[in-house]
GROMACS .gro file of C-alpha atoms in nm:
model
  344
    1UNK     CA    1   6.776   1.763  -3.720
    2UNK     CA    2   6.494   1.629  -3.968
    3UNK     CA    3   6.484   1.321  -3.713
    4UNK     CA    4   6.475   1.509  -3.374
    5UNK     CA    5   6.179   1.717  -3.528
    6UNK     CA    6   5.980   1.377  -3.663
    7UNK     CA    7   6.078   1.195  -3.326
    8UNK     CA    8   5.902   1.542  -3.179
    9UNK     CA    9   5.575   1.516  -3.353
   10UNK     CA   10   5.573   1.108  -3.303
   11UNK     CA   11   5.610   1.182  -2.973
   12UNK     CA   12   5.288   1.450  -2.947
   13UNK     CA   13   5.069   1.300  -3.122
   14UNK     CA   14   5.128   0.992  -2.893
   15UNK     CA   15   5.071   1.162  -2.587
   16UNK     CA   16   4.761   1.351  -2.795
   17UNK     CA   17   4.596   1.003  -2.813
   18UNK     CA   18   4.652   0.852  -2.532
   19UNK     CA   19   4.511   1.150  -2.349
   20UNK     CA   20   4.212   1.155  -2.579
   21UNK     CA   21   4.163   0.808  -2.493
   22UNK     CA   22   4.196   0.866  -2.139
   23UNK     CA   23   3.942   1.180  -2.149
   24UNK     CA   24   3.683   0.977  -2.376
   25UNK     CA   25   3.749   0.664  -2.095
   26UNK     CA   26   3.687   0.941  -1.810
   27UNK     CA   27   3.403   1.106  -2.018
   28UNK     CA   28   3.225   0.807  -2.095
   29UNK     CA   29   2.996   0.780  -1.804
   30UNK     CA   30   2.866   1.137  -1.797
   31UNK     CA   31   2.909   1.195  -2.221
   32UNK     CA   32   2.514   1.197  -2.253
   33UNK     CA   33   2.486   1.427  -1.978
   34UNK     CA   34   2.716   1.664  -2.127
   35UNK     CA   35   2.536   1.619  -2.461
   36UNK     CA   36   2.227   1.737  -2.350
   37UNK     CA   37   2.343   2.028  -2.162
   38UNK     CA   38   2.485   2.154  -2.508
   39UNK     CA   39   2.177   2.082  -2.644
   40UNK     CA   40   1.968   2.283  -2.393
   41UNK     CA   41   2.169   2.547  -2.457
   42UNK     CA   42   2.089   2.572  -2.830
   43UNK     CA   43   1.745   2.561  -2.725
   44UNK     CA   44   1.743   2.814  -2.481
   45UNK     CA   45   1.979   3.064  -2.619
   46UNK     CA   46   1.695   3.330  -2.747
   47UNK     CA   47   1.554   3.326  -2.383
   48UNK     CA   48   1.902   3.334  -2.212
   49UNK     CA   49   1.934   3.653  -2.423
   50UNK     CA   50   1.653   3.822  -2.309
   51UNK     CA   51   1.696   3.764  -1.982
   52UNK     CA   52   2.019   3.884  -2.006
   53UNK     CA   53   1.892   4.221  -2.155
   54UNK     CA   54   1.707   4.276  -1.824
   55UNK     CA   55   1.896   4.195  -1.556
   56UNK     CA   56   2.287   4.281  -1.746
   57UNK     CA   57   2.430   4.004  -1.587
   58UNK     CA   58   2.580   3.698  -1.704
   59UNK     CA   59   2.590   3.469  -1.412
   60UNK     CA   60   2.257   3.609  -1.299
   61UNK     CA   61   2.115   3.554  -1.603
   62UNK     CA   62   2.261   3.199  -1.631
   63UNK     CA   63   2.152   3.090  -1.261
   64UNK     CA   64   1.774   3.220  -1.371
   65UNK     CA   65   1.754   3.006  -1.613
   66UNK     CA   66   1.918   2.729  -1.395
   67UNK     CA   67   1.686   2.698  -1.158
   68UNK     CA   68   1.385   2.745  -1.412
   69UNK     CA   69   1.519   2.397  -1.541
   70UNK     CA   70   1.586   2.266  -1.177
   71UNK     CA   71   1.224   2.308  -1.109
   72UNK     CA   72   1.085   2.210  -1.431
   73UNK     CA   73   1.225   1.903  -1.417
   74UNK     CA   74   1.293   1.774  -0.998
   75UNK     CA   75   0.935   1.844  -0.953
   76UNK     CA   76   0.713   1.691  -1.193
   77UNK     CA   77   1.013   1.399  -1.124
   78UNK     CA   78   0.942   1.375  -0.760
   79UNK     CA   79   0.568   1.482  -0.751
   80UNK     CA   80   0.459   1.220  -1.018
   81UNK     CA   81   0.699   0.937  -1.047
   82UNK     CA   82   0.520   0.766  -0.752
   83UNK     CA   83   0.219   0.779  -0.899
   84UNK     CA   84   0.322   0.648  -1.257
   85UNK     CA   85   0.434   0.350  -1.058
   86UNK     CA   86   0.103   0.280  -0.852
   87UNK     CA   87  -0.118   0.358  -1.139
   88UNK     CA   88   0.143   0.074  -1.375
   89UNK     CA   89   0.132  -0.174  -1.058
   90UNK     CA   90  -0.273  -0.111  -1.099
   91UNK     CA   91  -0.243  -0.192  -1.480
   92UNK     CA   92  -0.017  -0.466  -1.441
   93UNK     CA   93  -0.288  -0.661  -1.203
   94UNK     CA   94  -0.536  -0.548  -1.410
   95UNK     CA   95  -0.374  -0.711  -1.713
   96UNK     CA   96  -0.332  -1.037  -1.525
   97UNK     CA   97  -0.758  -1.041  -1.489
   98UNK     CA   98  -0.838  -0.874  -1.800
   99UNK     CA   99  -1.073  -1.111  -1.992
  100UNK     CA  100  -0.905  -1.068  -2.336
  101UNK     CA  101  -1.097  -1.347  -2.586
  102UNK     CA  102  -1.487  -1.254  -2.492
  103UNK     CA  103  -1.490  -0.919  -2.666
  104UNK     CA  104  -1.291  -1.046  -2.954
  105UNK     CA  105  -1.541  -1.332  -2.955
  106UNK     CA  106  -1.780  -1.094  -2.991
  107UNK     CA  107  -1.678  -0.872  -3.302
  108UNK     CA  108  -1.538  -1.168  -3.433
  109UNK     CA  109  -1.730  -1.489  -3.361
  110UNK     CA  110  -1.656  -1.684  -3.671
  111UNK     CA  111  -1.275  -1.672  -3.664
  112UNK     CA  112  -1.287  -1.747  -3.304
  113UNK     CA  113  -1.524  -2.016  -3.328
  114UNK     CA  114  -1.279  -2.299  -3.215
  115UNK     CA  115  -1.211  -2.322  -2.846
  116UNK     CA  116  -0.891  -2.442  -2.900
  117UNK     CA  117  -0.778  -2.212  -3.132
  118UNK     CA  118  -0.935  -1.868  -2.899
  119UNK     CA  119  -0.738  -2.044  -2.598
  120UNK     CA  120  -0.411  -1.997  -2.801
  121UNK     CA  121  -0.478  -1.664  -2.902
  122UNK     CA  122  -0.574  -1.588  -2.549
  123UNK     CA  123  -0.269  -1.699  -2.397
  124UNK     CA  124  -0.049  -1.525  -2.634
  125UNK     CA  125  -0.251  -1.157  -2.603
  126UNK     CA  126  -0.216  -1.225  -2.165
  127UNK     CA  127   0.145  -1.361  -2.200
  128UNK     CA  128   0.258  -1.003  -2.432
  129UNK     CA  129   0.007  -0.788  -2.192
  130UNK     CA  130   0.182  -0.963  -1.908
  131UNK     CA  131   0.537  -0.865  -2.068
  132UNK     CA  132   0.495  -0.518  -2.140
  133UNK     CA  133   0.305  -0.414  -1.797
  134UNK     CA  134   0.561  -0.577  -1.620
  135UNK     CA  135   0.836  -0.377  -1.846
  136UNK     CA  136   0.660  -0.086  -1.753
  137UNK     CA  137   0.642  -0.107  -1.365
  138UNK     CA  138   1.045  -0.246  -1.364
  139UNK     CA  139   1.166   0.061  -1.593
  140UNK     CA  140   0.957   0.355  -1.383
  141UNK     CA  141   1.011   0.173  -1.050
  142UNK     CA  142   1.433   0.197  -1.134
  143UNK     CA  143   1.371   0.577  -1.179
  144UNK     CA  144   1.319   0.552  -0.750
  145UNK     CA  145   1.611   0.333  -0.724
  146UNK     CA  146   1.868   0.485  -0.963
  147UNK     CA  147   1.769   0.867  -0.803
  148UNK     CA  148   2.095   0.965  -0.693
  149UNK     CA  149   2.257   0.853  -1.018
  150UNK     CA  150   1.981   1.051  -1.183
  151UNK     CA  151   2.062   1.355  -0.960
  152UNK     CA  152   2.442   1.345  -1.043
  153UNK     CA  153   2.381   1.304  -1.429
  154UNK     CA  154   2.144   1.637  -1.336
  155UNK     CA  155   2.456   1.819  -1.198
  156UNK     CA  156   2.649   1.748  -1.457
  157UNK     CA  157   2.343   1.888  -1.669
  158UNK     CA  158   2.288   2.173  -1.495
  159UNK     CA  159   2.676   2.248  -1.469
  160UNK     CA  160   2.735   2.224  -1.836
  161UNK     CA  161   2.476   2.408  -1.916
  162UNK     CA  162   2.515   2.712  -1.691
  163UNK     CA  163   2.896   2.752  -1.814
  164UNK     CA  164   2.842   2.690  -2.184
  165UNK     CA  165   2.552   2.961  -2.231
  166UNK     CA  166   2.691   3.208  -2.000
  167UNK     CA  167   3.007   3.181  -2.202
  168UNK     CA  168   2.855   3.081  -2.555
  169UNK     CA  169   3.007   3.326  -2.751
  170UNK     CA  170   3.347   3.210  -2.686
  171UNK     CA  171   3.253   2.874  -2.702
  172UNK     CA  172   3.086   2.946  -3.056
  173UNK     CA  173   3.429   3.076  -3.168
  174UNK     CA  174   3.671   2.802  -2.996
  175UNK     CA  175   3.437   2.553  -3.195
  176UNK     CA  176   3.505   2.779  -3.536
  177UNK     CA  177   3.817   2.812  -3.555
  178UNK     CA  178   3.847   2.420  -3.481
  179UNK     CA  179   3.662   2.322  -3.812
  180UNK     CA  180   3.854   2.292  -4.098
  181UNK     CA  181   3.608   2.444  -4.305
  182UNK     CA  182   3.601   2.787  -4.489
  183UNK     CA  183   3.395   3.015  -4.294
  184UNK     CA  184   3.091   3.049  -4.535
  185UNK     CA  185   3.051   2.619  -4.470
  186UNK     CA  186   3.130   2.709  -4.052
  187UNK     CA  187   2.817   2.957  -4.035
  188UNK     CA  188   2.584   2.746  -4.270
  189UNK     CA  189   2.695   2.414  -4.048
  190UNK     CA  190   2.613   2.612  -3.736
  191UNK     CA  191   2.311   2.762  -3.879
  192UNK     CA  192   2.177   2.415  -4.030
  193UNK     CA  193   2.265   2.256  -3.672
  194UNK     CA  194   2.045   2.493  -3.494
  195UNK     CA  195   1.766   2.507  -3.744
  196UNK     CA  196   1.702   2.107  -3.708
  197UNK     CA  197   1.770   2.100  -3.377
  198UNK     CA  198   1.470   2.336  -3.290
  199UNK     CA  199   1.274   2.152  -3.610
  200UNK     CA  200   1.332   1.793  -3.371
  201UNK     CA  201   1.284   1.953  -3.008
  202UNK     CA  202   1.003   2.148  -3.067
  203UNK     CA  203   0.818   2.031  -3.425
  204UNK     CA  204   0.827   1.682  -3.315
  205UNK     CA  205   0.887   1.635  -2.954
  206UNK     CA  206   0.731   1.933  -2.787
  207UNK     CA  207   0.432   1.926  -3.037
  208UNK     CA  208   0.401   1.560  -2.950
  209UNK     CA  209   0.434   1.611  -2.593
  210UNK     CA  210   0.086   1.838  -2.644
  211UNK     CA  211  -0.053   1.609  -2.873
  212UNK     CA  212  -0.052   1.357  -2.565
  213UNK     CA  213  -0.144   1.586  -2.309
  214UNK     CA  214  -0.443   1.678  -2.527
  215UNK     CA  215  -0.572   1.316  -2.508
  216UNK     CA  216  -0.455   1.310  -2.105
  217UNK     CA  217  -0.705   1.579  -2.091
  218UNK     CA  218  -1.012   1.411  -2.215
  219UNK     CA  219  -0.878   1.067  -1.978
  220UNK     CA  220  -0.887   1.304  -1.685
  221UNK     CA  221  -1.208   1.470  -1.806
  222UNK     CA  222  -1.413   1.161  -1.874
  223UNK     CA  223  -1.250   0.930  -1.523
  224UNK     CA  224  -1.045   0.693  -1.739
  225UNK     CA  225  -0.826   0.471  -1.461
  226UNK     CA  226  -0.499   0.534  -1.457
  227UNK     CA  227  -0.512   0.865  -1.632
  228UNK     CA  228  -0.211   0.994  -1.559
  229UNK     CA  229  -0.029   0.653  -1.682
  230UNK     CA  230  -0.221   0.710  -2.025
  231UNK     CA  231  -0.112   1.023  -2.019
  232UNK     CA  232   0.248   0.961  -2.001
  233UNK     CA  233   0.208   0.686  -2.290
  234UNK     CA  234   0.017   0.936  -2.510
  235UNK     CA  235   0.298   1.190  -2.428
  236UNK     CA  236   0.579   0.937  -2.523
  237UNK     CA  237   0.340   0.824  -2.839
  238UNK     CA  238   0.304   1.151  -2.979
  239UNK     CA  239   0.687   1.217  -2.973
  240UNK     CA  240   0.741   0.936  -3.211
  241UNK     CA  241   0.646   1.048  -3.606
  242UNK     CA  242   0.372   0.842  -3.823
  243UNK     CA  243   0.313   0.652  -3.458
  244UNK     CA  244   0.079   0.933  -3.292
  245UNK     CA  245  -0.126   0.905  -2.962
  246UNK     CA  246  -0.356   0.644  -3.209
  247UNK     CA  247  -0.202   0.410  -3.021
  248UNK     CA  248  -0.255   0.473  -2.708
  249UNK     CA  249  -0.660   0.630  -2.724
  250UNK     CA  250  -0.788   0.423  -2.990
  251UNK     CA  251  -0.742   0.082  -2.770
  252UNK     CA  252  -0.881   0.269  -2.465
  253UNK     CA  253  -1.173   0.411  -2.688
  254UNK     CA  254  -1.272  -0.038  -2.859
  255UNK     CA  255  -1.206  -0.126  -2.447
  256UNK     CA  256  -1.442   0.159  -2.310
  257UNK     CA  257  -1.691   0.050  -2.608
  258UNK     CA  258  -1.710  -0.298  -2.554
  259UNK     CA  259  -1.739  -0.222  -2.166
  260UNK     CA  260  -2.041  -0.029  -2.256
  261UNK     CA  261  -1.896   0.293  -2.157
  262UNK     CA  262  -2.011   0.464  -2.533
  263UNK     CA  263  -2.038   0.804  -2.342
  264UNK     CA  264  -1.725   0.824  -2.247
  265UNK     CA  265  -1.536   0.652  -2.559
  266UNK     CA  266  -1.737   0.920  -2.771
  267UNK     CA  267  -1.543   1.198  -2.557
  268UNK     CA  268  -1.224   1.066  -2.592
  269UNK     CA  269  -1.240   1.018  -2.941
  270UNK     CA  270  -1.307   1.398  -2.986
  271UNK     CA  271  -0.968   1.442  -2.776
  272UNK     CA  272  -0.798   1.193  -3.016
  273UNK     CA  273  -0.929   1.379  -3.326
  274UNK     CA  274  -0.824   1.696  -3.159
  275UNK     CA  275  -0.473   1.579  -3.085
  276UNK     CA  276  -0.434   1.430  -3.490
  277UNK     CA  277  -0.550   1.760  -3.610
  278UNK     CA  278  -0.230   1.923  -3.447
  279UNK     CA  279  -0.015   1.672  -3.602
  280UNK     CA  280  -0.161   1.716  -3.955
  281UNK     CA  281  -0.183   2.104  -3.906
  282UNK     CA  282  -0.011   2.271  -3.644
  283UNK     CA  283   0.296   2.055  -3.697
  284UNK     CA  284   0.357   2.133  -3.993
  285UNK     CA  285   0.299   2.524  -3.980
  286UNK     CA  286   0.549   2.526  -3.753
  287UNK     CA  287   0.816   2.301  -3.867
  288UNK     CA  288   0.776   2.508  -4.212
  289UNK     CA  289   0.982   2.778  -4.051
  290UNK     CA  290   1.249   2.586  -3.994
  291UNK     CA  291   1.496   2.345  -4.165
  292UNK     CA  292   1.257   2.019  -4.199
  293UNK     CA  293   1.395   1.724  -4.198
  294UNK     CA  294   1.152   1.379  -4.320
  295UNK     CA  295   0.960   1.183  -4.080
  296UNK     CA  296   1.146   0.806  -4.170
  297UNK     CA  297   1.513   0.924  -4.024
  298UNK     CA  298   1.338   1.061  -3.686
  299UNK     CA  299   1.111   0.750  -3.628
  300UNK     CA  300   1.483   0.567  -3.739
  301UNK     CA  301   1.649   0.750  -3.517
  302UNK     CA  302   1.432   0.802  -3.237
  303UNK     CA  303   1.391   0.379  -3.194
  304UNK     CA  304   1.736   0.353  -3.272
  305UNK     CA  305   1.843   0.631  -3.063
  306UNK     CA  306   1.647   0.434  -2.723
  307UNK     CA  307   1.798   0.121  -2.798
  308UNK     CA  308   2.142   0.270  -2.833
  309UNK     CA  309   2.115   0.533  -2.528
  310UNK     CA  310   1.825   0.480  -2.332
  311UNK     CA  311   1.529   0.735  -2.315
  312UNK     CA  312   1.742   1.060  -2.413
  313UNK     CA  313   1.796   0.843  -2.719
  314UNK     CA  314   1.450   1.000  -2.839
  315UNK     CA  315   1.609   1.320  -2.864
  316UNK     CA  316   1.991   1.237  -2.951
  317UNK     CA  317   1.904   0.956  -3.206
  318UNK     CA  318   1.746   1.210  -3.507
  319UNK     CA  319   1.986   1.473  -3.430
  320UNK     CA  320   2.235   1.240  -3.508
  321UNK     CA  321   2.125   1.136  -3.787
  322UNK     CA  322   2.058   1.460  -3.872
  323UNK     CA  323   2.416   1.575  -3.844
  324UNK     CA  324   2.522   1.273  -4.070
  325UNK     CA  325   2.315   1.422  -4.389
  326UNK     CA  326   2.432   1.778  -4.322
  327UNK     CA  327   2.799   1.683  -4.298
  328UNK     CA  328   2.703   1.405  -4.612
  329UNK     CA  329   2.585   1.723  -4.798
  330UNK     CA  330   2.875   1.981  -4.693
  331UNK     CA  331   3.091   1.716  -4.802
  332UNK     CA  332   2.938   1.719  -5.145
  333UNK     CA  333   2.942   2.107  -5.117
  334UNK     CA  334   2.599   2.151  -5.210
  335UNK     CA  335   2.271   2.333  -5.034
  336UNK     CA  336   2.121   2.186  -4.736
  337UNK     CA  337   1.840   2.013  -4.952
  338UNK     CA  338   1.735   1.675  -5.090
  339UNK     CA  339   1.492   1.376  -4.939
  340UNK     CA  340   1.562   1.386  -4.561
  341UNK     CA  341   1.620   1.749  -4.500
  342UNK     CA  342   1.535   2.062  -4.670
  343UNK     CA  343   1.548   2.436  -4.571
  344UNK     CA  344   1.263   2.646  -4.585
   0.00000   0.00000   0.00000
């Protein structure tokens, strides 16, 4: 009797993992997708419920919010990704003219004194500038290619999300009574989860998102070429932590300098200060309502995360991480508080 029961549960928990295999194997392709529908819902819960106050509908209230994501994301996508790759085609010529070694020549003529030595330097600064305009037009140019695969990772988006927050509540207590935790651990899990997830989506990436479009401003303002290119990099910049849109307006402000162009490097340095003021005040305002979690594991996981999964890497790659030190900490059964994250 003892072995028919043990040949039983040998015989489950086979079948259990090869299925789980199988659904991981079948998952694979679309896991990212799926991923970041969950994670939309987390963010827009709060609206989802005020919608649903008004119009007392569910599905309704769901298929609102649906189609406020459709459009916030298919047309900015198919509006401006033609332009992104004109204006990086224009930089990537421009690059291949650009005249790097005169204006270092000039605020540095002693160290490039030798003609040999400036050559050298000069054909390593065109040969990197070469590299990573080229990157730049191959990567947007694939987002025109790879559409269709874009628009079925979308659906699968779109589809998880509509399901999961219409039915949340359920789904919230399915994913309870799965944890093997007692249920004062479950709701401070659940509640640390959230908390960093709105400290990463909206202290870092949504304030860094204005941070750049702050600076895009003063590009547009004062003519810059290729504005709405900058724009995007300042965007992208100002995501990353410690980085900032430095990068991206300080170079534009020494080229627009040395081109004589002081007017107009003057005005986009007031943008640039503008945009670091929000990171050094704003930011942190904001983030102090929430669980904060330190700068080095996002700028970790952010790079990491892109390597690992490609541009929603930026998002997934600190929330990882993230996860790691709250289940670390559970584990340890102590307080959601130490270097890398801390409650408010």
């Amino acid at each position: 009797m003892m072995e028919e029961e043990y040949l039983r549960k040998i015989t489950i928990i086979s079948l259990l993992a090869v299925l789980v295999v199988l659904a991981f194997l079948i998952l694979k392709p679309i896991l990212l997708s799926l991923i970041f529908g969950i994670i939309l819902v987390v963010l827009f819960a709060p609206l989802y419920d005020k919608v649903l106050k008004v119009v007392r509908s569910k599905n309704l209230a769901a298929y609102l919010l649906v189609l406020f994501l459709i459009l916030l994301v298919l047309i900015p996508f198919w509006l401006l990704t033609p332009i992104f790759v004109k204006q990086s085609f224009e930089i990537y010529l421009a690059s291949q003219q650009m005249d790097f070694i005169t204006p270092l020549k000039t605020i540095f003529p002693s160290f490039f004194s030798s003609d040999q030595f400036s050559a050298e330097i000069g054909s390593v600064i065109h040969n990197f500038a070469t590299n990573a305009t080229n990157t730049l037009v191959n990567s947007l140019s694939k987002l025109i290619i790879n559409f269709p695969i874009i628009v079925l990772h979308l659906i699968v988006v779109f589809f998880t999300f509509f399901f999961i927050i219409r039915d949340k509540d359920q789904f919230v207590i399915y994913v309870k009574n799965l944890l093997p935790f007692e249920r004062h651990i479950k709701e401070k899990l659940f509640k640390s989860s959230r908390d960093i997830t709105f400290s990463v989506i909206y202290g870092q990436v949504a304030i860094g998102a204005l941070q750049g479009l702050i600076v895009g401003t003063g590009f547009f303002i004062f003519g810059v070429n290729n504005a709405l290119l900058l724009t995007l990099l300042a965007v992208i910049a100002g995501i990353f932590p410690i980085i900032g849109t430095t990068i991206v307006w300080l170079p534009v402000v020494i080229y627009l300098f040395i081109a004589g162009n002081a007017f107009t490097a003057v005005g986009i340095t007031f943008f640039g200060v503008i945009s670091n003021f929000i990171d050094n005040i704003i930011r942190p305002i904001f983030v102090s309502r929430l669980t904060k979690m330190h700068p080095l594991p996002i700028l970790i996981g952010m790079i990491g995360g892109f390597l690992f999964f490609g541009i929603i890497g930026f998002i997934l790659g600190p929330l990882i991480i993230a996860y790691v030190f709250i289940m670390i900490e559970i584990y340890r059964g102590k307080q959601i508080e130490g270097i890398f994250i801390h409650e408010r």
